[in-house]
Coordinates of C-alpha atoms in Angstrom, one line a residue:
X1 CA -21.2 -49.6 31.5
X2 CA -22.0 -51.0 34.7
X3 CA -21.6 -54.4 33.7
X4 CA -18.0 -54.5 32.8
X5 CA -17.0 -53.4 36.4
X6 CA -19.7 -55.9 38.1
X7 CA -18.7 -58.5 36.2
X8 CA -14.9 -58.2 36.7
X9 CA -15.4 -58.0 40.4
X10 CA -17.6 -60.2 40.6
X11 CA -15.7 -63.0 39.3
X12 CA -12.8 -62.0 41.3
X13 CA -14.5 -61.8 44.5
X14 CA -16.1 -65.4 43.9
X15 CA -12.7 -66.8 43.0
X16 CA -10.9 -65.0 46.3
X17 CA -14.3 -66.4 48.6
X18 CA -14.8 -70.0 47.3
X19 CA -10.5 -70.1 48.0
X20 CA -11.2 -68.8 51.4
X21 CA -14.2 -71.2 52.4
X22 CA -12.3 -74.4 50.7
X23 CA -9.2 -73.1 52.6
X24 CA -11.2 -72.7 55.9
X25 CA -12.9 -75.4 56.4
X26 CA -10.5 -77.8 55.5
X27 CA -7.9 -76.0 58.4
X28 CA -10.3 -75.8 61.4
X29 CA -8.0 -78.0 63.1
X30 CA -6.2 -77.9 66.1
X31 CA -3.3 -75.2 64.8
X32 CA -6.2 -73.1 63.7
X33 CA -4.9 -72.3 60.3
X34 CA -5.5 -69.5 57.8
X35 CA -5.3 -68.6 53.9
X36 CA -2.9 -65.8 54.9
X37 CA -0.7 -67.7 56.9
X38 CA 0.1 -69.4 54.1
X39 CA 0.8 -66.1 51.9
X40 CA -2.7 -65.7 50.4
X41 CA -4.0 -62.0 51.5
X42 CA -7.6 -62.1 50.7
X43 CA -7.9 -58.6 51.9
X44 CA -5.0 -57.2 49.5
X45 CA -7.2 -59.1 46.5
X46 CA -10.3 -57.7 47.4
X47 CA -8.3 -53.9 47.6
X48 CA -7.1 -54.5 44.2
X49 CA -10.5 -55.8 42.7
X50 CA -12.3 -52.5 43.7
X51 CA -9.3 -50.9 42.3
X52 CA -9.8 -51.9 38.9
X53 CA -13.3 -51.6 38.5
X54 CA -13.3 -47.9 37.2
X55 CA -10.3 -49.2 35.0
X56 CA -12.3 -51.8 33.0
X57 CA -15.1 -49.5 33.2
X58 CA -13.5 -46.9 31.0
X59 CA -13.0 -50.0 28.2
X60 CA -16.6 -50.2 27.8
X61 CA -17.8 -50.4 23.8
X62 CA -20.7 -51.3 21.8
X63 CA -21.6 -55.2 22.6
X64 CA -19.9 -55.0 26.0
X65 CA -21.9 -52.5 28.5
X66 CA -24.9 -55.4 29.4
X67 CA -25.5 -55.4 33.7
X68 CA -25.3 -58.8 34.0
X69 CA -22.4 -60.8 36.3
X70 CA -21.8 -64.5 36.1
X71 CA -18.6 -66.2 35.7
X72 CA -17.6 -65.6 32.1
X73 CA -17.9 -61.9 30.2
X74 CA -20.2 -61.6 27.8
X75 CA -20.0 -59.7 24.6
X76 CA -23.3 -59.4 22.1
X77 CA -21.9 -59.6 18.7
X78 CA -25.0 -58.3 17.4
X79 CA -24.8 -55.0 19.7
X80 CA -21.6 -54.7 17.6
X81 CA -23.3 -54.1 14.6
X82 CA -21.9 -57.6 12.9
X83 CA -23.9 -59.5 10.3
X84 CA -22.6 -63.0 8.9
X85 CA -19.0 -62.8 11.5
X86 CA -16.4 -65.2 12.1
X87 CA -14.4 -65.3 15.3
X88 CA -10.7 -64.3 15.7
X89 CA -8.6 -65.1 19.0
X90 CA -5.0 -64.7 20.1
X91 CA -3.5 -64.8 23.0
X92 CA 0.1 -64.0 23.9
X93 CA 2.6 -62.7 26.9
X94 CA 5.6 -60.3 27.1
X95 CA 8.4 -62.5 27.1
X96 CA 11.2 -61.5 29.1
X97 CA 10.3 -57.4 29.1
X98 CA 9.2 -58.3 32.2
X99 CA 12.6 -58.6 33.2
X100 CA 13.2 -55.0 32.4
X101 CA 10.1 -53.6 34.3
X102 CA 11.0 -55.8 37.4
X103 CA 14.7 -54.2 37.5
X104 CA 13.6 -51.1 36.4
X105 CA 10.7 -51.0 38.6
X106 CA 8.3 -49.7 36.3
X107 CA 5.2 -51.4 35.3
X108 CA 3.1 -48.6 34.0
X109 CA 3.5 -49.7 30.6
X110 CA 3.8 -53.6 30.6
X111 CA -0.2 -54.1 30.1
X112 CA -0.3 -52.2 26.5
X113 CA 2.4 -54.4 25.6
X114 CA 0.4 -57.3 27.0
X115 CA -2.6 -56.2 24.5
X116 CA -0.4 -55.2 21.4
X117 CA 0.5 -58.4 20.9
X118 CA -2.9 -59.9 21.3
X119 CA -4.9 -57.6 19.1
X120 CA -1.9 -56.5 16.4
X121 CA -2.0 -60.2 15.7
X122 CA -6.0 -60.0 15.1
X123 CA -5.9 -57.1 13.2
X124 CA -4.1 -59.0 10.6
X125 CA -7.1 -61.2 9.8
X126 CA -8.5 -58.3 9.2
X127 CA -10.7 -58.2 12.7
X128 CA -11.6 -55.5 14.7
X129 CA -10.6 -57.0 18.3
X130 CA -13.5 -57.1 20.3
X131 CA -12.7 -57.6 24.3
X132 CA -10.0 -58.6 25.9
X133 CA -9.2 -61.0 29.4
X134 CA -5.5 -61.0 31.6
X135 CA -4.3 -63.2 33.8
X136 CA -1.9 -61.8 36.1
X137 CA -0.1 -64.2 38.7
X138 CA 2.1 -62.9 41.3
X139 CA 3.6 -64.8 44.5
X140 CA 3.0 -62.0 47.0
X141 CA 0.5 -59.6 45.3
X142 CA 1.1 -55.9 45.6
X143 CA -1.7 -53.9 45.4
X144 CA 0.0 -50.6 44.1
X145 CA 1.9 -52.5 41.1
X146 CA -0.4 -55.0 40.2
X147 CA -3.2 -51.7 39.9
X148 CA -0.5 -49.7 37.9
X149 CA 0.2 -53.0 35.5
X150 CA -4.1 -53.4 34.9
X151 CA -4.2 -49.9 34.5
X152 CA -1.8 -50.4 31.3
X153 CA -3.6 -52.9 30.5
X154 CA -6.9 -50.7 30.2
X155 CA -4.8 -48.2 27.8
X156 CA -4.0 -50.7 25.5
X157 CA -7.7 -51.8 25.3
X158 CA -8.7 -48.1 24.9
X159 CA -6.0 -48.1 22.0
X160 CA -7.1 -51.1 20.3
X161 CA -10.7 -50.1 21.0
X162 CA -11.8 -53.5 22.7
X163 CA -13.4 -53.9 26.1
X164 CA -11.4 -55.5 28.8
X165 CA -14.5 -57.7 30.1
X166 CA -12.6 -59.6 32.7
X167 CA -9.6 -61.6 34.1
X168 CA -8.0 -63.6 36.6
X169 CA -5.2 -62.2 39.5
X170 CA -3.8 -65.3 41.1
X171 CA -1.2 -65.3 44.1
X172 CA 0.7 -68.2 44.4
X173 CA 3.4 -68.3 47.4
X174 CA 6.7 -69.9 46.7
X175 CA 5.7 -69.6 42.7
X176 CA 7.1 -66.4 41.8
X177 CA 10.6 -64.5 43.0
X178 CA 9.6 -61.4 45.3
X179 CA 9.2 -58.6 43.5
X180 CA 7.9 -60.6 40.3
X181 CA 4.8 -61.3 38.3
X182 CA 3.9 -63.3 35.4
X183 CA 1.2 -62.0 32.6
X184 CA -1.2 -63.3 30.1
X185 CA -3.7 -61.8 27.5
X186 CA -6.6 -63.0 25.7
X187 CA -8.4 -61.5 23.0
X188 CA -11.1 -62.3 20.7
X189 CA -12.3 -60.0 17.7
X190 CA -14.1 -60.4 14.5
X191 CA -14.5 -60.3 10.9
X192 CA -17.0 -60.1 8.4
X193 CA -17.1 -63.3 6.4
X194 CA -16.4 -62.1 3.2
X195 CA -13.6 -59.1 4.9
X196 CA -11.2 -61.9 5.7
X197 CA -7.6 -61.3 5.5
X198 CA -5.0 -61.9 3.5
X199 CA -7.2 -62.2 0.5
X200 CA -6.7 -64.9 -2.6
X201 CA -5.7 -61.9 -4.7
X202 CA -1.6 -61.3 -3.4
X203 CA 0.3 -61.4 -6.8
X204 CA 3.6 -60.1 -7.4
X205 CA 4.0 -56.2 -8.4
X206 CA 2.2 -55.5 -4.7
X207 CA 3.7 -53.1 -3.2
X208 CA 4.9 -53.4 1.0
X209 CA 4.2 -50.6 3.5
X210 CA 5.7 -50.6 6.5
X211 CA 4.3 -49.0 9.4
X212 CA 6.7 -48.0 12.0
X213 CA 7.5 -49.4 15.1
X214 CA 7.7 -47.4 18.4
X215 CA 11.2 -49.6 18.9
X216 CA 11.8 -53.1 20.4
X217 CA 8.2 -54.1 21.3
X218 CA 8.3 -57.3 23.0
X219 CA 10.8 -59.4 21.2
X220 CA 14.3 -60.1 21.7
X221 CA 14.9 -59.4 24.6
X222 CA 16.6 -62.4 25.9
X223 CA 19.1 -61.6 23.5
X224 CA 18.8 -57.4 24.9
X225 CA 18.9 -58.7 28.6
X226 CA 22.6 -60.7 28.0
X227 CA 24.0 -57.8 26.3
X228 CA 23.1 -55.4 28.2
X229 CA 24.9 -58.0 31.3
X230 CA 27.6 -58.4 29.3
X231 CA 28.2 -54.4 28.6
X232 CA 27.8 -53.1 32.5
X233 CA 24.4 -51.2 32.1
X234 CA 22.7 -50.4 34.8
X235 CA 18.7 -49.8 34.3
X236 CA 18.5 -46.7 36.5
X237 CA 21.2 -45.0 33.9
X238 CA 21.3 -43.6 30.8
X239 CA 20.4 -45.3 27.5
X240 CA 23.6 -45.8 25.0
X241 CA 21.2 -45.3 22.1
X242 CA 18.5 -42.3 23.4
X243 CA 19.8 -39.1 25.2
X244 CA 17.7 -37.9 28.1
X245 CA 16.2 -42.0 28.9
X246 CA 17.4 -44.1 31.4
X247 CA 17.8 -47.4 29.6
X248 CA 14.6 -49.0 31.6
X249 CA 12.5 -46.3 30.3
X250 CA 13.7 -46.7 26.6
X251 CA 13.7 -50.2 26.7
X252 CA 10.4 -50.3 28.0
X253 CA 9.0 -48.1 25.1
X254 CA 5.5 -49.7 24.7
X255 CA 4.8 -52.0 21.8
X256 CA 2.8 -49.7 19.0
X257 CA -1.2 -51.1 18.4
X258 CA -1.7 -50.7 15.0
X259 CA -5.4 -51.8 15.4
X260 CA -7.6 -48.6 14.4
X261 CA -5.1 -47.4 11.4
X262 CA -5.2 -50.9 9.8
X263 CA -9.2 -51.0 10.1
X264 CA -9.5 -47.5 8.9
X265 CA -7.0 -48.7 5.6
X266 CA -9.6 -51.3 5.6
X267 CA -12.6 -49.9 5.9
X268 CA -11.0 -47.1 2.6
X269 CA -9.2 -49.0 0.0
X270 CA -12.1 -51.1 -1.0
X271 CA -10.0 -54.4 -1.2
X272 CA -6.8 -53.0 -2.3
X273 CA -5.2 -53.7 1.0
X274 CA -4.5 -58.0 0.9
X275 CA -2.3 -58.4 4.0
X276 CA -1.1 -57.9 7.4
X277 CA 2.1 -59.2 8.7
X278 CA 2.5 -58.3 12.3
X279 CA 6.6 -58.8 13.1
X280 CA 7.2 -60.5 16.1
X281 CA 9.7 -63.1 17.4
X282 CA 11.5 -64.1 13.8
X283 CA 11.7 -60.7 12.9
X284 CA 11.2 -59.5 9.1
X285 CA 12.2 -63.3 7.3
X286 CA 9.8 -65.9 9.5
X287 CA 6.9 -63.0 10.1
X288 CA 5.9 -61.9 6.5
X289 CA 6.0 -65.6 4.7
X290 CA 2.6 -66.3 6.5
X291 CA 1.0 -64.1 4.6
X292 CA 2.2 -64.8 1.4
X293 CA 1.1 -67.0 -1.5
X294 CA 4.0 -69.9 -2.8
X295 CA 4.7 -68.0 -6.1
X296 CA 5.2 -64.8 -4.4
X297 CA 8.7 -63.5 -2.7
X298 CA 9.1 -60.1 -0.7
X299 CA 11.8 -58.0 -2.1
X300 CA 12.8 -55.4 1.0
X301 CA 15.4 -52.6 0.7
X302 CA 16.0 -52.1 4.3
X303 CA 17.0 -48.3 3.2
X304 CA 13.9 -47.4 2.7
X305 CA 13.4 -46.6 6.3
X306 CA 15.0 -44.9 9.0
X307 CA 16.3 -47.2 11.9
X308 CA 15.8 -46.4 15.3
X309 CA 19.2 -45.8 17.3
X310 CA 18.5 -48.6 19.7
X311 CA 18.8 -51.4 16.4
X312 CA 21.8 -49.7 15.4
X313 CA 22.9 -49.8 19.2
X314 CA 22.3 -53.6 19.4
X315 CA 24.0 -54.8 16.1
X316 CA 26.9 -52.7 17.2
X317 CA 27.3 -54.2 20.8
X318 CA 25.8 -57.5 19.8
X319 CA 28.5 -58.0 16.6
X320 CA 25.0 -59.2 14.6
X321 CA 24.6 -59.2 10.9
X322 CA 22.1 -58.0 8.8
X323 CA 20.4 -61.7 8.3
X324 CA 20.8 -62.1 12.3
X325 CA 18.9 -58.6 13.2
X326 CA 16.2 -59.6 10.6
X327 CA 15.2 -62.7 12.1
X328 CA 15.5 -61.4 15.8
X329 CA 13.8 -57.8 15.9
X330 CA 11.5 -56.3 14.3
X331 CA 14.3 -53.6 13.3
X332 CA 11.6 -50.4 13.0
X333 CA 9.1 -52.2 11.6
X334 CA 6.2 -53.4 13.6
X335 CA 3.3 -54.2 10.8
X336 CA 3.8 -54.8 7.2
X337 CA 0.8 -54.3 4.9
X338 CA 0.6 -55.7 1.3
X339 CA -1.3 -53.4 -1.0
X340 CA -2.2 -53.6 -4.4
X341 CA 0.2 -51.0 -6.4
X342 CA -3.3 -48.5 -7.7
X343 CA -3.9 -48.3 -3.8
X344 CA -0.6 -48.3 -2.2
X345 CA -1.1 -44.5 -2.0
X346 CA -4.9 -44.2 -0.3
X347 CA -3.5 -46.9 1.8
X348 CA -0.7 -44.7 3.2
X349 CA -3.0 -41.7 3.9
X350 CA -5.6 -43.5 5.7
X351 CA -2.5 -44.8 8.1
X352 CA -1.1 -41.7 8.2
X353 CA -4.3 -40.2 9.4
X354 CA -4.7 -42.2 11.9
X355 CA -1.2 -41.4 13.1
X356 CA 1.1 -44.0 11.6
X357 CA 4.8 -43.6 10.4
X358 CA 4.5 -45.4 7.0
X359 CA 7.3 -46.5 4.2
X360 CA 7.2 -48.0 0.9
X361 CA 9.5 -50.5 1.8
X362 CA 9.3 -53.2 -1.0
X363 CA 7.3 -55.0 -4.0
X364 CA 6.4 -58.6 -4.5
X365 CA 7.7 -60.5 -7.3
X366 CA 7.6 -64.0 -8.2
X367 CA 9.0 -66.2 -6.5
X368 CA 10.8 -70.3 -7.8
X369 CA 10.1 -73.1 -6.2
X370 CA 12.7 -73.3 -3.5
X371 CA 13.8 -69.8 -3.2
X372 CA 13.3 -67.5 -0.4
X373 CA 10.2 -65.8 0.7
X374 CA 11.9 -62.7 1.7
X375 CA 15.0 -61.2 -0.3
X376 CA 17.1 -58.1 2.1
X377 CA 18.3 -55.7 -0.6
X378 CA 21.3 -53.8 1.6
X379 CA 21.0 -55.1 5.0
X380 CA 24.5 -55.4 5.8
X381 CA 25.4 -51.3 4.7
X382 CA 22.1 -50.5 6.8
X383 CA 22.5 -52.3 10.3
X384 CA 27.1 -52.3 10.1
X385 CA 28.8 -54.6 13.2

């Protein structure tokens, strides 16, 4: 336990005294220069890295709890019970959400989104994410928002289950508008060799589950910010689309981590669940193609699930079409699982155990040479202009 705080802080600490010394002695000049003078507060970092040590702390798992510092976390794959594993990293940002929590001035939530997208894209390999590094960069750091951003962070690792064993918190002057910070995750997980996802048995008559999404996650919202400029909303008041939000809070929902429900389906339908499609930026037609075989073709009727208001919200005041939505958001569907037909329903109760929202969305059939990998059965009646 005591190693994921000593570590963190260690690291940190090094990284805030080797800038000092390097910035020290090369100054000791006649104007008698210092690292703060040039908008470096050594003191602020060394506030925040304290901070954050009971943070990472609570992220400790099995693998990660060794009391040893240096300058790279450690992680003991055979602590973590594995046998023959192989490796899985992602890494990945928030996109322009930041946007929204810098004009909303709410940065509670940020960090799960920052680890959703790392580990739901692992989880679709079939591996359990492991530990998890940021890197957040900042021109003028605040201690109070960059503690409340980490401290989202270590939800979304208690979520996903995986150790945050470390990171980086950079200030650079002149880098960064006031008021603004930039973020970066990094995660690494594993997978038995012979667990590895998707598997060489996808063949059409598979049936799709879709597994809610909590709303927008981080995608889109370049497209969000503009329309939300071009319609007059203000952050501070109320959301079009959800009664009782501002439209900061709503639009900050934080991205859903499908992690422990996926490796529970796993762990129960003895290889009758083949994929994982986690949709992202491209939506539903670029996201679940990279999980399927040539001769296959997803067949989707997009009534087979409730939309969330603020999809319905955003192809009104955006004028989009069906084919537009579907290759922009993830329109109420955040992970897509491909299920052999026998198991499609042993699939769905082990996700909806573990708390998930799940539809039987679609079917695979085959699929010409030349024809698209994803067919939308009714997407203009369900998402109207």
């Amino acid at each position: 336990m005591q190693y994921v705080q000593r570590s963190i802080i260690q690291r940190h600490k090094r990284r805030i005294l080797t800038d000092y010394r390097g910035e020290s002695e090369g100054s000791i000049s006649k104007n008698s220069y210092t690292y703060k003078d040039a908008g470096v507060d050594i003191t602020a970092g060394a506030v925040l890295v304290e901070a954050i040590g009971p943070l990472a702390r609570a992220t400790a798992r099995p693998g990660a709890e060794a009391e040893i510092g240096g300058y790279g976390g450690l992680f003991d794959l055979a602590a973590a019970g594995y046998r023959n594993p192989v490796l899985v990293s992602g890494t990945d940002g928030v996109g322009t959400k930041l946007k929204i929590a810098f004009a909303a001035e709410h940065h509670t939530t940020i960090g799960i989104d920052l680890v959703a997208m790392c580990v739901n894209d692992i989880v679709t390999r079939g591996a359990e994410p492991l530990f998890f590094l940021d890197y957040f960069a900042t021109g003028k750091l605040d201690v109070e928002v960059a503690t409340a951003v980490i401290a989202g962070i270590a939800e979304g690792c208690r979520r996903a289950g995986c150790a945050l064993i470390g990171g980086e918190t950079s200030e650079m002057p002149d880098m960064y508008h006031p008021g603004e910070y930039d973020l970066a995750g990094f995660a690494v997980g594993a997978v038995e060799r012979d667990a590895m996802l998707p598997r060489d048995s996808i063949l059409p008559g598979d049936i799709l589950l879709g597994l809610a999404s909590s709303g927008l996650h981080s995608n889109g919202f370049s497209l969000v910010r503009r329309l939300v400029q071009d319609q007059g909303l203000n952050h501070d008041g109320p959301a079009p689309f959800e009664p009782g939000k501002s439209l900061g809070e709503a639009l900050l929902e934080p991205t859903q981590i499908y992690v422990k429900s996926c490796l529970a389906a796993l762990a129960r339908g003895g290889g009758g669940l083949k994929a994982l499609a986690h949709i992202t930026g491209g939506g539903l037609l670029d996201n679940l193609p990279r999980v399927l075989p040539s001769g296959a073709a997803a067949v989707i009727g997009t009534g087979s699930w409730p939309i969330p208001p603020v999809f319905a919200w955003l192809a009104s005041a955006g004028g989009m079409d069906g084919h537009e939505m579907a290759r922009t958001f993830n329109c109420g569907i955040g992970m897509i699982a491909v299920v052999a037909a026998e198991h499609a329903a042993s699939a769905t109760a082990a996700l909806e155990a573990h708390g998930e929202r799940v539809y039987r969305i679609g079917v695979l059939t085959p699929r010409a040479d030349g024809a698209a990998a994803v067919i939308l059965n009714g997407a203009e009646g369900t998402w109207p202009r």
